[in-house]
Amino acid sequence: DADVTQTPRNRITKTGKRIMLECSQTKGHDRMYWYRQDPGLGLRLIYYSFDVKDINKGEISDGYSVSRQAQAKFSLSLESAIPNQTALYFCATSDTSFAGWNEQFFGPGTRLTVL
Amino acid sequence: AQSVSQHNHHVILSEAASLELGCNYSYGGTVNLFWYVQYPGQHLQLLLKYFSGDPLVKGIKGFEAEFIKSKFSFNLRKPSVQWSDTAEYFCAVNTGGFKTIFGAGTRLFVKA
């Protein structure tokens, strides 16, 4: 069974629609992250959360919002999708108790296309 | 600002050729270094990591990387690549805080 799961895996939507991407983990990690991947740009951090009560913006948070419903769940929302949000989105987790600092574990990704 | 540079965006090799992918970072303090691999259609997975100790680290599938502190580099190597190594490779750096910075990635295509 996958430790980090994302739904949906693929989504096509239209400009102006509200979209929610969901992430769940069974690793028991306290830290969760949302990244977007664009060709030639690598992964860029959108939001991160250290626990249920702690949400922080990453480098490209404009146009996105998140919700940490439980330790195991972290959702990413696009309130009004626009075409330049077309990308591959990854959720990741890490464990602060792990002695080795921030090794991250990734979900399978959600491919989002905004028309 | 902290950054990670991967020198090659695309690399094409024949099977059995040797591989070296360059990675340099800009940060003067203590770092944790990672190489992640993304096979076609799959999620990122850890290839190897360096936290401390021996600067030559070995990972899965015959990969290794060498941390050279004076050069701020963490290059990935493999003596003999296989067709199944076709993937995108990401270098990443964590400076001890919340943020891990990823390089832009290098796409490797291995010809059978």
Short mmCIF file of C-alpha atoms in Angstrom, two decimals:
data_model
loop_
_atom_site.label_atom_id
_atom_site.label_comp_id
_atom_site.label_asym_id
_atom_site.label_seq_id
_atom_site.Cartn_x
_atom_site.Cartn_y
_atom_site.Cartn_z
CA ASP A 1 0.00 0.00 0.00
CA ALA A 2 1.17 3.49 -0.86
CA ASP A 3 2.26 5.57 2.11
CA VAL A 4 1.35 8.90 0.50
CA THR A 5 -1.69 9.01 -1.75
CA GLN A 6 -3.12 11.79 -3.87
CA THR A 7 -6.51 12.21 -5.47
CA PRO A 8 -7.33 12.76 -8.23
CA ARG A 9 -4.39 11.55 -10.28
CA ASN A 10 -5.47 13.52 -13.33
CA ARG A 11 -7.86 16.43 -13.67
CA ILE A 12 -8.88 18.66 -16.52
CA THR A 13 -10.82 21.76 -15.63
CA LYS A 14 -11.78 25.15 -17.02
CA THR A 15 -10.60 28.61 -16.14
CA GLY A 16 -12.41 30.02 -13.12
CA LYS A 17 -13.39 26.68 -11.59
CA ARG A 18 -12.57 25.77 -8.01
CA ILE A 19 -10.42 22.69 -7.66
CA MET A 20 -9.33 20.70 -4.63
CA LEU A 21 -6.46 18.25 -4.62
CA GLU A 22 -6.24 15.88 -1.71
CA CYS A 23 -3.34 14.18 -0.01
CA SER A 24 -3.38 11.47 2.63
CA GLN A 25 -0.52 9.71 4.37
CA THR A 26 -0.16 6.67 6.57
CA LYS A 27 3.46 7.31 7.54
CA GLY A 28 2.56 9.13 10.73
CA HIS A 29 4.66 12.12 9.71
CA ASP A 30 3.88 15.53 11.11
CA ARG A 31 5.18 17.64 8.24
CA MET A 32 3.36 17.85 4.93
CA TYR A 33 4.11 19.83 1.79
CA TRP A 34 2.59 20.78 -1.53
CA TYR A 35 4.85 21.32 -4.55
CA ARG A 36 4.25 22.02 -8.18
CA GLN A 37 6.54 20.70 -10.88
CA ASP A 38 7.00 22.50 -14.16
CA PRO A 39 9.38 21.41 -16.92
CA GLY A 40 12.78 23.02 -16.48
CA LEU A 41 11.88 24.54 -13.12
CA GLY A 42 12.07 21.55 -10.82
CA LEU A 43 9.83 21.48 -7.77
CA ARG A 44 8.62 24.68 -6.16
CA LEU A 45 7.05 24.81 -2.73
CA ILE A 46 3.48 26.08 -2.53
CA TYR A 47 2.55 25.52 1.13
CA TYR A 48 3.84 23.49 4.03
CA SER A 49 2.45 22.45 7.39
CA PHE A 50 4.32 21.34 10.49
CA ASP A 51 1.18 20.13 12.23
CA VAL A 52 -2.57 20.59 12.16
CA LYS A 53 -2.37 24.08 13.64
CA ASP A 54 0.60 25.28 11.63
CA ILE A 55 0.25 26.33 7.99
CA ASN A 56 2.89 28.30 6.12
CA LYS A 57 3.24 29.80 2.68
CA GLY A 58 5.96 28.61 0.37
CA GLU A 59 7.57 30.47 -2.50
CA ILE A 60 4.58 30.38 -4.87
CA SER A 61 1.43 30.44 -2.72
CA ASP A 62 -0.52 33.09 -4.67
CA GLY A 63 -3.70 31.61 -6.13
CA TYR A 64 -3.61 28.61 -3.79
CA SER A 65 -4.95 27.78 -0.34
CA VAL A 66 -4.59 24.73 1.87
CA SER A 67 -6.31 22.93 4.69
CA ARG A 68 -4.78 20.50 7.18
CA GLN A 69 -7.83 18.57 8.27
CA ALA A 70 -5.90 16.05 10.34
CA GLN A 71 -2.32 14.96 10.79
CA ALA A 72 -2.79 12.58 7.89
CA LYS A 73 -4.62 14.88 5.46
CA PHE A 74 -3.50 18.00 3.63
CA SER A 75 -5.60 19.49 0.84
CA LEU A 76 -4.65 22.06 -1.78
CA SER A 77 -7.29 24.31 -3.34
CA LEU A 78 -7.27 26.50 -6.38
CA GLU A 79 -10.08 28.95 -5.73
CA SER A 80 -10.31 30.11 -9.33
CA ALA A 81 -8.11 28.08 -11.62
CA ILE A 82 -6.13 29.76 -14.40
CA PRO A 83 -4.20 28.18 -17.30
CA ASN A 84 -0.75 28.91 -15.85
CA GLN A 85 -1.62 26.64 -12.93
CA THR A 86 -1.43 23.73 -15.33
CA ALA A 87 1.27 21.57 -13.78
CA LEU A 88 2.09 18.38 -11.95
CA TYR A 89 1.36 18.70 -8.24
CA PHE A 90 3.08 16.63 -5.59
CA CYS A 91 2.32 16.15 -1.95
CA ALA A 92 5.19 15.15 0.33
CA THR A 93 5.73 14.31 3.97
CA SER A 94 8.65 14.32 6.36
CA ASP A 95 9.21 13.43 9.98
CA THR A 96 10.82 15.88 12.37
CA SER A 97 11.79 13.04 14.66
CA PHE A 98 13.93 11.47 11.98
CA ALA A 99 17.53 12.18 12.79
CA GLY A 100 18.42 12.95 9.24
CA TRP A 101 16.60 16.20 8.60
CA ASN A 102 13.84 16.53 6.14
CA GLU A 103 14.09 13.50 3.93
CA GLN A 104 10.83 13.77 2.04
CA PHE A 105 8.45 11.10 0.85
CA PHE A 106 6.36 11.90 -2.17
CA GLY A 107 2.94 10.99 -3.41
CA PRO A 108 2.31 9.86 -7.00
CA GLY A 109 1.34 13.34 -8.20
CA THR A 110 -1.75 14.96 -9.66
CA ARG A 111 -1.60 16.15 -13.25
CA LEU A 112 -3.81 19.23 -13.49
CA THR A 113 -4.75 20.87 -16.78
CA VAL A 114 -6.59 24.18 -16.79
CA LEU A 115 -8.16 25.06 -20.12
CA ALA B 1 19.25 33.45 -1.83
CA GLN B 2 19.91 29.76 -1.57
CA SER B 3 19.84 27.92 -4.85
CA VAL B 4 20.65 24.61 -6.45
CA SER B 5 22.07 24.34 -9.96
CA GLN B 6 22.06 21.25 -12.10
CA HIS B 7 24.35 21.76 -15.04
CA ASN B 8 22.73 19.53 -17.61
CA HIS B 9 19.05 19.60 -18.43
CA HIS B 10 19.19 16.68 -20.85
CA VAL B 11 21.70 13.86 -21.09
CA ILE B 12 21.67 11.04 -23.62
CA LEU B 13 23.90 8.02 -23.08
CA SER B 14 24.28 4.56 -24.48
CA GLU B 15 23.98 1.55 -22.21
CA ALA B 16 27.17 0.79 -20.29
CA ALA B 17 28.40 4.37 -20.52
CA SER B 18 29.45 6.13 -17.35
CA LEU B 19 27.28 8.84 -15.88
CA GLU B 20 28.06 11.98 -13.95
CA LEU B 21 25.42 14.59 -13.22
CA GLY B 22 26.55 17.85 -11.73
CA CYS B 23 24.94 19.64 -8.81
CA ASN B 24 26.10 22.82 -7.09
CA TYR B 25 24.42 24.73 -4.32
CA SER B 26 24.82 28.14 -2.80
CA TYR B 27 24.86 28.06 1.00
CA GLY B 28 27.79 28.45 3.33
CA GLY B 29 26.56 26.50 6.33
CA THR B 30 25.79 22.90 7.14
CA VAL B 31 23.67 21.14 4.57
CA ASN B 32 21.86 17.90 4.02
CA LEU B 33 22.03 16.78 0.41
CA PHE B 34 19.77 14.52 -1.59
CA TRP B 35 19.36 13.04 -5.02
CA TYR B 36 15.85 12.02 -6.00
CA VAL B 37 14.85 10.10 -9.10
CA GLN B 38 11.58 10.24 -10.99
CA TYR B 39 10.99 7.36 -13.38
CA PRO B 40 8.53 8.00 -16.23
CA GLY B 41 5.03 8.30 -14.86
CA GLN B 42 6.11 7.78 -11.27
CA HIS B 43 6.63 9.89 -8.18
CA LEU B 44 9.95 11.09 -6.85
CA GLN B 45 11.86 8.63 -4.75
CA LEU B 46 15.05 8.97 -2.82
CA LEU B 47 18.18 7.75 -4.58
CA LEU B 48 20.72 8.67 -1.92
CA LYS B 49 21.42 11.21 0.79
CA TYR B 50 24.29 12.83 2.64
CA PHE B 51 24.00 14.11 6.19
CA SER B 52 27.51 13.82 7.62
CA GLY B 53 30.57 11.60 7.69
CA ASP B 54 32.06 9.97 4.60
CA PRO B 55 31.56 12.39 1.72
CA LEU B 56 31.20 9.52 -0.73
CA VAL B 57 27.74 8.08 -0.33
CA LYS B 58 26.26 5.09 -2.02
CA GLY B 59 22.62 4.77 -2.95
CA ILE B 60 20.32 2.33 -4.59
CA LYS B 61 20.84 0.75 -8.01
CA GLY B 62 24.58 1.35 -8.11
CA PHE B 63 24.46 5.13 -7.83
CA GLU B 64 26.88 7.11 -5.72
CA ALA B 65 27.52 10.78 -5.04
CA GLU B 66 30.43 12.73 -3.68
CA PHE B 67 30.09 15.77 -1.46
CA ILE B 68 32.92 18.24 -2.03
CA LYS B 69 32.42 20.98 0.52
CA SER B 70 35.03 23.33 -0.94
CA LYS B 71 33.26 23.25 -4.29
CA PHE B 72 29.70 23.28 -2.89
CA SER B 73 29.06 20.28 -5.10
CA PHE B 74 27.25 16.96 -4.81
CA ASN B 75 27.67 15.18 -8.13
CA LEU B 76 25.88 11.95 -8.91
CA ARG B 77 27.73 9.10 -10.60
CA LYS B 78 27.17 5.64 -11.94
CA PRO B 79 29.90 3.60 -13.66
CA SER B 80 27.66 1.85 -16.16
CA VAL B 81 24.13 2.96 -16.92
CA GLN B 82 21.27 0.74 -17.99
CA TRP B 83 18.22 1.44 -20.11
CA SER B 84 16.15 1.27 -16.91
CA ASP B 85 18.01 4.31 -15.56
CA THR B 86 16.09 6.52 -17.98
CA ALA B 87 14.47 9.04 -15.66
CA GLU B 88 14.66 12.58 -14.37
CA TYR B 89 17.11 13.23 -11.56
CA PHE B 90 16.76 16.01 -9.00
CA CYS B 91 19.40 17.31 -6.66
CA ALA B 92 18.04 18.83 -3.44
CA VAL B 93 19.51 20.70 -0.50
CA ASN B 94 18.18 21.21 3.01
CA THR B 95 19.87 23.72 5.27
CA GLY B 96 18.24 22.53 8.48
CA GLY B 97 15.03 24.47 8.31
CA PHE B 98 11.67 23.71 6.84
CA LYS B 99 12.63 24.17 3.26
CA THR B 100 14.27 21.80 0.84
CA ILE B 101 15.41 23.46 -2.37
CA PHE B 102 15.28 21.40 -5.53
CA GLY B 103 17.30 21.82 -8.67
CA ALA B 104 15.58 22.08 -12.04
CA GLY B 105 16.24 18.44 -12.81
CA THR B 106 18.25 16.51 -15.39
CA ARG B 107 16.48 14.25 -17.84
CA LEU B 108 18.55 11.17 -18.63
CA PHE B 109 17.78 9.02 -21.64
CA VAL B 110 19.69 5.79 -21.99
CA LYS B 111 19.74 4.21 -25.43
CA ALA B 112 19.49 0.44 -25.46
#
